[in-house]
mmCIF file of C-alpha atoms in Angstrom:
data_model
loop_
_atom_site.group_PDB
_atom_site.id
_atom_site.type_symbol
_atom_site.label_atom_id
_atom_site.label_comp_id
_atom_site.label_asym_id
_atom_site.label_seq_id
_atom_site.Cartn_x
_atom_site.Cartn_y
_atom_site.Cartn_z
ATOM 1 C CA MET A 23 22.973 24.186 17.698
ATOM 2 C CA ASN A 24 21.030 25.518 20.685
ATOM 3 C CA LYS A 25 18.040 26.263 18.444
ATOM 4 C CA LEU A 26 18.145 22.755 16.977
ATOM 5 C CA TYR A 27 18.323 21.320 20.479
ATOM 6 C CA PHE A 28 15.377 23.474 21.585
ATOM 7 C CA PHE A 29 13.151 22.512 18.666
ATOM 8 C CA GLY A 30 14.134 18.876 19.002
ATOM 9 C CA LEU A 31 13.204 18.928 22.674
ATOM 10 C CA LEU A 32 9.922 20.702 21.856
ATOM 11 C CA PHE A 33 9.096 18.001 19.295
ATOM 12 C CA LEU A 34 9.737 15.217 21.815
ATOM 13 C CA LEU A 35 7.591 16.945 24.424
ATOM 14 C CA THR A 36 4.800 17.388 21.861
ATOM 15 C CA VAL A 37 4.920 13.691 20.942
ATOM 16 C CA ALA A 38 4.908 12.755 24.618
ATOM 17 C CA ALA A 39 1.908 15.005 25.211
ATOM 18 C CA CYS A 40 0.029 13.361 22.324
ATOM 19 C CA LYS A 41 0.760 9.925 23.738
ATOM 20 C CA LYS A 42 -0.433 11.035 27.138
ATOM 21 C CA GLU A 43 -3.684 12.360 25.634
ATOM 22 C CA LYS A 44 -4.188 9.029 23.892
ATOM 23 C CA THR A 45 -3.900 7.251 27.231
ATOM 24 C CA CYS A 46 -6.457 9.449 28.979
ATOM 25 C CA PRO A 47 -8.888 11.306 26.661
ATOM 26 C CA PRO A 48 -10.836 14.131 28.299
ATOM 27 C CA GLN A 49 -14.215 12.543 27.495
ATOM 28 C CA TYR A 50 -13.585 9.690 29.906
ATOM 29 C CA PRO A 51 -14.047 9.895 33.678
ATOM 30 C CA ASP A 52 -10.926 9.439 35.779
ATOM 31 C CA SER A 53 -11.989 5.931 36.778
ATOM 32 C CA ALA A 54 -11.962 4.852 33.114
ATOM 33 C CA CYS A 55 -8.691 6.631 32.333
ATOM 34 C CA GLU A 56 -6.965 4.787 35.127
ATOM 35 C CA LEU A 57 -7.667 1.487 33.387
ATOM 36 C CA MET A 58 -5.799 2.394 30.192
ATOM 37 C CA PRO A 59 -2.141 2.205 31.274
ATOM 38 C CA SER A 60 -2.675 -0.728 33.665
ATOM 39 C CA VAL A 61 -4.452 -3.118 31.328
ATOM 40 C CA GLU A 62 -3.124 -6.663 30.975
ATOM 41 C CA TYR A 63 -3.771 -8.675 27.819
ATOM 42 C CA PRO A 64 -4.389 -12.289 28.879
ATOM 43 C CA LYS A 65 -1.965 -14.898 27.592
ATOM 44 C CA LEU A 66 -3.290 -18.431 27.867
ATOM 45 C CA ASP A 67 -2.075 -21.659 26.355
ATOM 46 C CA ILE A 68 -3.891 -22.380 23.087
ATOM 47 C CA SER A 69 -1.414 -24.954 21.833
ATOM 48 C CA ASN A 70 -3.883 -27.805 22.450
ATOM 49 C CA GLU A 71 -6.400 -26.398 19.964
ATOM 50 C CA PRO A 72 -9.277 -25.600 22.335
ATOM 51 C CA ASP A 73 -12.865 -25.282 21.128
ATOM 52 C CA ALA A 74 -12.677 -21.494 20.803
ATOM 53 C CA TRP A 75 -9.763 -19.094 20.887
ATOM 54 C CA TYR A 76 -8.192 -15.931 19.585
ATOM 55 C CA GLU A 77 -4.750 -14.398 19.483
ATOM 56 C CA ALA A 78 -3.886 -10.859 18.483
ATOM 57 C CA ASP A 79 -1.179 -8.217 18.438
ATOM 58 C CA ILE A 80 -2.818 -5.180 20.065
ATOM 59 C CA GLU A 81 -0.531 -2.188 19.708
ATOM 60 C CA GLY A 82 2.474 -4.437 20.215
ATOM 61 C CA SER A 83 0.988 -6.366 23.154
ATOM 62 C CA THR A 84 0.281 -10.022 22.461
ATOM 63 C CA SER A 85 -3.068 -11.306 23.678
ATOM 64 C CA THR A 86 -4.165 -14.951 23.500
ATOM 65 C CA MET A 87 -7.302 -16.545 24.860
ATOM 66 C CA GLY A 88 -8.375 -20.157 24.575
ATOM 67 C CA THR A 89 -11.203 -22.026 26.217
ATOM 68 C CA GLY A 90 -13.915 -24.646 25.917
ATOM 69 C CA TYR A 91 -17.624 -23.969 25.605
ATOM 70 C CA GLU A 92 -19.727 -21.620 27.734
ATOM 71 C CA SER A 93 -19.172 -23.325 31.073
ATOM 72 C CA ASP A 94 -15.407 -22.956 30.618
ATOM 73 C CA GLY A 95 -15.369 -19.298 29.716
ATOM 74 C CA PHE A 96 -16.480 -18.786 26.119
ATOM 75 C CA ILE A 97 -19.696 -16.832 25.628
ATOM 76 C CA TYR A 98 -21.657 -16.816 22.399
ATOM 77 C CA SER A 99 -25.020 -15.159 21.963
ATOM 78 C CA GLY A 100 -27.293 -15.073 18.945
ATOM 79 C CA ASN A 101 -30.307 -13.095 19.971
ATOM 80 C CA VAL A 102 -33.101 -10.783 18.947
ATOM 81 C CA THR A 103 -32.881 -7.290 20.359
ATOM 82 C CA THR A 104 -35.098 -4.238 19.988
ATOM 83 C CA ARG A 105 -33.773 -1.183 18.216
ATOM 84 C CA PHE A 106 -35.537 2.099 17.384
ATOM 85 C CA ARG A 107 -35.174 4.017 14.122
ATOM 86 C CA THR A 108 -36.918 7.106 12.818
ATOM 87 C CA ASP A 109 -35.499 7.219 9.290
ATOM 88 C CA THR A 110 -37.787 4.592 7.717
ATOM 89 C CA PRO A 111 -39.061 5.724 4.267
ATOM 90 C CA ASP A 112 -42.541 4.187 4.701
ATOM 91 C CA LEU A 113 -43.292 6.089 7.913
ATOM 92 C CA THR A 114 -44.088 9.698 8.580
ATOM 93 C CA PRO A 115 -40.897 11.536 9.615
ATOM 94 C CA GLY A 116 -40.538 11.422 13.369
ATOM 95 C CA THR A 117 -42.585 8.242 13.743
ATOM 96 C CA THR A 118 -40.748 5.478 15.592
ATOM 97 C CA LYS A 119 -40.866 1.948 14.241
ATOM 98 C CA VAL A 120 -39.534 -1.002 16.222
ATOM 99 C CA PHE A 121 -37.186 -3.378 14.417
ATOM 100 C CA ASP A 122 -36.155 -6.748 15.836
ATOM 101 C CA ILE A 123 -32.494 -7.226 14.930
ATOM 102 C CA LEU A 124 -30.837 -10.628 14.685
ATOM 103 C CA TYR A 125 -27.078 -10.839 15.159
ATOM 104 C CA PHE A 126 -24.323 -13.003 16.603
ATOM 105 C CA ASN A 127 -22.011 -11.840 19.347
ATOM 106 C CA PHE A 128 -18.854 -13.620 20.506
ATOM 107 C CA PHE A 129 -16.590 -12.769 23.374
ATOM 108 C CA LEU A 130 -14.249 -14.693 25.608
ATOM 109 C CA TYR A 131 -13.624 -14.435 29.291
ATOM 110 C CA LYS A 132 -11.579 -16.502 31.679
ATOM 111 C CA PRO A 133 -10.704 -14.461 34.749
ATOM 112 C CA ALA A 134 -8.747 -17.160 36.545
ATOM 113 C CA SER A 135 -7.242 -16.499 39.958
ATOM 114 C CA ASN A 136 -3.997 -15.219 38.430
ATOM 115 C CA TYR A 137 -5.887 -12.140 37.159
ATOM 116 C CA LEU A 138 -7.298 -11.118 40.532
ATOM 117 C CA GLY A 139 -6.745 -7.419 41.130
ATOM 118 C CA GLN A 140 -5.859 -6.731 37.486
ATOM 119 C CA SER A 141 -7.582 -4.931 34.630
ATOM 120 C CA ILE A 142 -7.673 -7.067 31.484
ATOM 121 C CA GLY A 143 -8.404 -6.433 27.804
ATOM 122 C CA LEU A 144 -10.681 -8.919 26.009
ATOM 123 C CA LEU A 145 -11.646 -9.047 22.332
ATOM 124 C CA GLU A 146 -15.197 -9.192 21.019
ATOM 125 C CA PHE A 147 -16.695 -9.976 17.600
ATOM 126 C CA GLN A 148 -20.174 -8.991 16.375
ATOM 127 C CA SER A 149 -21.697 -10.193 13.135
ATOM 128 C CA PRO A 150 -23.803 -8.041 10.789
ATOM 129 C CA ALA A 151 -27.366 -7.538 12.015
ATOM 130 C CA PHE A 152 -30.618 -8.247 10.170
ATOM 131 C CA ASP A 153 -34.218 -7.147 10.505
ATOM 132 C CA ILE A 154 -35.891 -10.368 11.624
ATOM 133 C CA ASP A 155 -38.907 -9.615 9.406
ATOM 134 C CA THR A 156 -36.694 -9.952 6.320
ATOM 135 C CA VAL A 157 -35.191 -13.331 7.265
ATOM 136 C CA ALA A 158 -37.093 -16.060 5.431
ATOM 137 C CA ASP A 159 -34.641 -18.897 6.125
ATOM 138 C CA LEU A 160 -32.308 -18.652 9.132
ATOM 139 C CA ARG A 161 -30.119 -21.554 7.972
ATOM 140 C CA THR A 162 -29.517 -19.927 4.578
ATOM 141 C CA LEU A 163 -28.722 -16.617 6.256
ATOM 142 C CA VAL A 164 -26.176 -18.259 8.549
ATOM 143 C CA ASN A 165 -24.622 -20.250 5.695
ATOM 144 C CA ASN A 166 -24.052 -17.031 3.767
ATOM 145 C CA LEU A 167 -22.938 -15.045 6.806
ATOM 146 C CA LEU A 168 -20.368 -17.609 7.945
ATOM 147 C CA SER A 169 -19.087 -18.662 4.520
ATOM 148 C CA PRO A 170 -15.359 -18.230 3.793
ATOM 149 C CA GLY A 171 -14.290 -14.926 2.311
ATOM 150 C CA ILE A 172 -13.341 -11.336 3.091
ATOM 151 C CA LYS A 173 -16.132 -9.589 4.992
ATOM 152 C CA THR A 174 -17.067 -5.937 5.457
ATOM 153 C CA VAL A 175 -15.947 -4.399 8.760
ATOM 154 C CA SER A 176 -18.420 -1.830 10.100
ATOM 155 C CA ASP A 177 -16.843 1.520 10.992
ATOM 156 C CA GLY A 178 -20.006 3.514 11.673
ATOM 157 C CA VAL A 179 -20.182 5.122 8.230
ATOM 158 C CA ASP A 180 -22.859 2.888 6.706
ATOM 159 C CA GLN A 181 -26.157 1.689 8.123
ATOM 160 C CA GLU A 182 -26.010 0.086 11.549
ATOM 161 C CA GLY A 183 -25.480 -3.671 11.339
ATOM 162 C CA SER A 184 -24.116 -3.628 7.771
ATOM 163 C CA GLY A 185 -20.788 -5.283 8.624
ATOM 164 C CA TRP A 186 -18.755 -7.131 11.244
ATOM 165 C CA VAL A 187 -17.686 -5.212 14.344
ATOM 166 C CA ILE A 188 -14.391 -5.933 16.103
ATOM 167 C CA GLY A 189 -14.066 -4.685 19.648
ATOM 168 C CA LEU A 190 -11.812 -4.572 22.665
ATOM 169 C CA THR A 191 -13.169 -4.098 26.164
ATOM 170 C CA ILE A 192 -10.805 -3.027 28.912
ATOM 171 C CA ARG A 193 -12.396 -4.573 31.958
ATOM 172 C CA GLY A 194 -12.275 -3.214 35.472
ATOM 173 C CA LYS A 195 -10.228 -5.019 38.100
ATOM 174 C CA ILE A 196 -11.144 -8.666 38.632
ATOM 175 C CA THR A 197 -12.411 -9.126 42.170
ATOM 176 C CA GLU A 198 -13.098 -12.875 42.193
ATOM 177 C CA SER A 199 -12.156 -15.974 40.245
ATOM 178 C CA ASN A 200 -14.634 -16.993 37.509
ATOM 179 C CA GLN A 201 -16.173 -13.522 37.525
ATOM 180 C CA THR A 202 -18.459 -12.947 34.522
ATOM 181 C CA SER A 203 -19.731 -9.407 35.115
ATOM 182 C CA PHE A 204 -17.422 -6.443 34.570
ATOM 183 C CA GLY A 205 -17.365 -2.709 34.216
ATOM 184 C CA GLY A 206 -14.849 -1.054 31.946
ATOM 185 C CA VAL A 207 -14.218 0.780 28.684
ATOM 186 C CA SER A 208 -15.390 -0.553 25.302
ATOM 187 C CA LEU A 209 -13.630 0.315 22.042
ATOM 188 C CA TYR A 210 -14.954 -0.728 18.626
ATOM 189 C CA THR A 211 -14.325 -0.327 14.915
ATOM 190 C CA VAL A 212 -17.842 1.067 14.552
ATOM 191 C CA GLY A 213 -16.908 3.958 16.842
ATOM 192 C CA ALA A 214 -14.789 5.556 14.116
ATOM 193 C CA HIS A 215 -17.716 7.107 12.188
ATOM 194 C CA LYS A 216 -15.301 7.365 9.280
ATOM 195 C CA THR A 217 -13.720 4.908 6.874
ATOM 196 C CA SER A 218 -10.779 2.984 8.370
ATOM 197 C CA PRO A 219 -8.708 1.360 5.594
ATOM 198 C CA ASN A 220 -6.767 -0.726 8.131
ATOM 199 C CA ASN A 221 -9.848 -2.754 9.087
ATOM 200 C CA TYR A 222 -9.886 -6.338 7.837
ATOM 201 C CA PHE A 223 -11.931 -9.457 8.623
ATOM 202 C CA GLU A 224 -11.755 -12.719 6.689
ATOM 203 C CA ILE A 225 -13.295 -16.111 7.370
ATOM 204 C CA THR A 226 -10.700 -18.528 6.039
ATOM 205 C CA ARG A 227 -12.533 -21.754 6.883
ATOM 206 C CA SER A 228 -16.041 -22.740 7.943
ATOM 207 C CA GLU A 229 -17.476 -26.063 9.084
ATOM 208 C CA ALA A 230 -20.998 -27.144 10.092
ATOM 209 C CA LYS A 231 -21.708 -30.127 12.354
ATOM 210 C CA ASP A 232 -25.151 -31.598 13.045
ATOM 211 C CA MET A 233 -25.646 -31.724 16.829
ATOM 212 C CA GLY A 234 -29.212 -33.084 16.813
ATOM 213 C CA ASN A 235 -31.482 -30.170 17.682
ATOM 214 C CA PHE A 236 -29.038 -27.593 16.361
ATOM 215 C CA VAL A 237 -26.145 -27.135 13.951
ATOM 216 C CA ARG A 238 -22.772 -26.020 15.286
ATOM 217 C CA PHE A 239 -20.861 -23.775 12.888
ATOM 218 C CA THR A 240 -17.137 -23.325 13.508
ATOM 219 C CA ILE A 241 -15.278 -20.519 11.753
ATOM 220 C CA TRP A 242 -11.603 -19.617 11.512
ATOM 221 C CA CYS A 243 -10.829 -15.919 10.998
ATOM 222 C CA ASN A 244 -8.032 -13.466 10.263
ATOM 223 C CA PHE A 245 -8.506 -9.846 11.282
ATOM 224 C CA LYS A 246 -7.020 -6.463 12.108
ATOM 225 C CA ALA A 247 -8.731 -3.288 13.215
ATOM 226 C CA ASP A 248 -8.537 0.358 14.201
ATOM 227 C CA LEU A 249 -10.342 0.816 17.514
ATOM 228 C CA TYR A 250 -12.246 3.897 18.677
ATOM 229 C CA ASN A 251 -14.253 4.765 21.750
ATOM 230 C CA GLY A 252 -17.229 5.855 19.652
ATOM 231 C CA LEU A 253 -18.479 8.630 21.915
ATOM 232 C CA GLY A 254 -21.303 10.559 20.288
ATOM 233 C CA GLU A 255 -22.009 10.755 16.559
ATOM 234 C CA GLN A 256 -18.689 12.330 15.620
ATOM 235 C CA PRO A 257 -15.464 10.377 14.935
ATOM 236 C CA GLY A 258 -14.469 8.844 18.233
ATOM 237 C CA TRP A 259 -11.198 9.015 20.087
ATOM 238 C CA TYR A 260 -8.616 6.680 18.543
ATOM 239 C CA PHE A 261 -7.360 3.971 20.877
ATOM 240 C CA GLY A 262 -4.971 1.968 18.720
ATOM 241 C CA GLN A 263 -4.711 -0.865 16.256
ATOM 242 C CA ILE A 264 -5.069 -4.602 16.390
ATOM 243 C CA ARG A 265 -2.155 -5.079 14.035
ATOM 244 C CA SER A 266 -2.931 -8.714 13.321
ATOM 245 C CA GLY A 267 -5.043 -11.460 14.787
ATOM 246 C CA LYS A 268 -6.680 -14.800 14.207
ATOM 247 C CA ALA A 269 -9.565 -16.558 15.892
ATOM 248 C CA LYS A 270 -11.567 -19.767 15.993
ATOM 249 C CA LEU A 271 -15.210 -19.193 16.982
ATOM 250 C CA TYR A 272 -18.392 -21.228 16.945
ATOM 251 C CA VAL A 273 -22.091 -20.538 16.525
ATOM 252 C CA ASP A 274 -24.959 -22.847 17.519
ATOM 253 C CA VAL A 275 -28.009 -22.411 15.275
ATOM 254 C CA ASN A 276 -31.361 -24.028 16.068
ATOM 255 C CA LYS A 277 -32.934 -26.066 13.307
#
């Protein structure tokens, strides 16, 4: 009986130690580790069907965020960024070629006064990325990208930009109401660097509305994800799972 008790206690201590390591991985500085156990997942009223929102079960913690357009706390960016690659077949090995990558990025923030002094966790969604030189028709690209259906979730195994990326950023403490700039810890599906069978992203509905100079696409999504810190090129440290979630996002595309 004493032996069973001893081994049972040892097992519980081992599990507790694993959980503690998950909370504060050695790769992170102490300032980042301190954010992990204190994070709050915002819960806002989305019952009135706001213009953009998400809700998710993150490791058993419910997070909901709803807002209007940019001025009210929803940020969308569709931009061209510069990336560097050295593995291009048509160049001499070691030669750097510059690629302009087009992608969409969505994330929500609404640090109202009730979050002052708190660390909060906010979701982020990134679309697949495309070499701008290969895009002949932006409207056709967006129509295909935002069409209903199950999409590939990027986990860092395939080429960069080949699938959707789901992320969670644990922001540093909010110091002022309506703050839009934060430090913190970012965790993404792409940080796994290995296949994650739990990852899932589906656009269930898509609508396009002519707004004059641009077209506003609205998409409704279902998703779940395994999140990693993505440090280095090796499989990152596992944070946890978005067990289930749904979102309504929009994209403005110039004509």
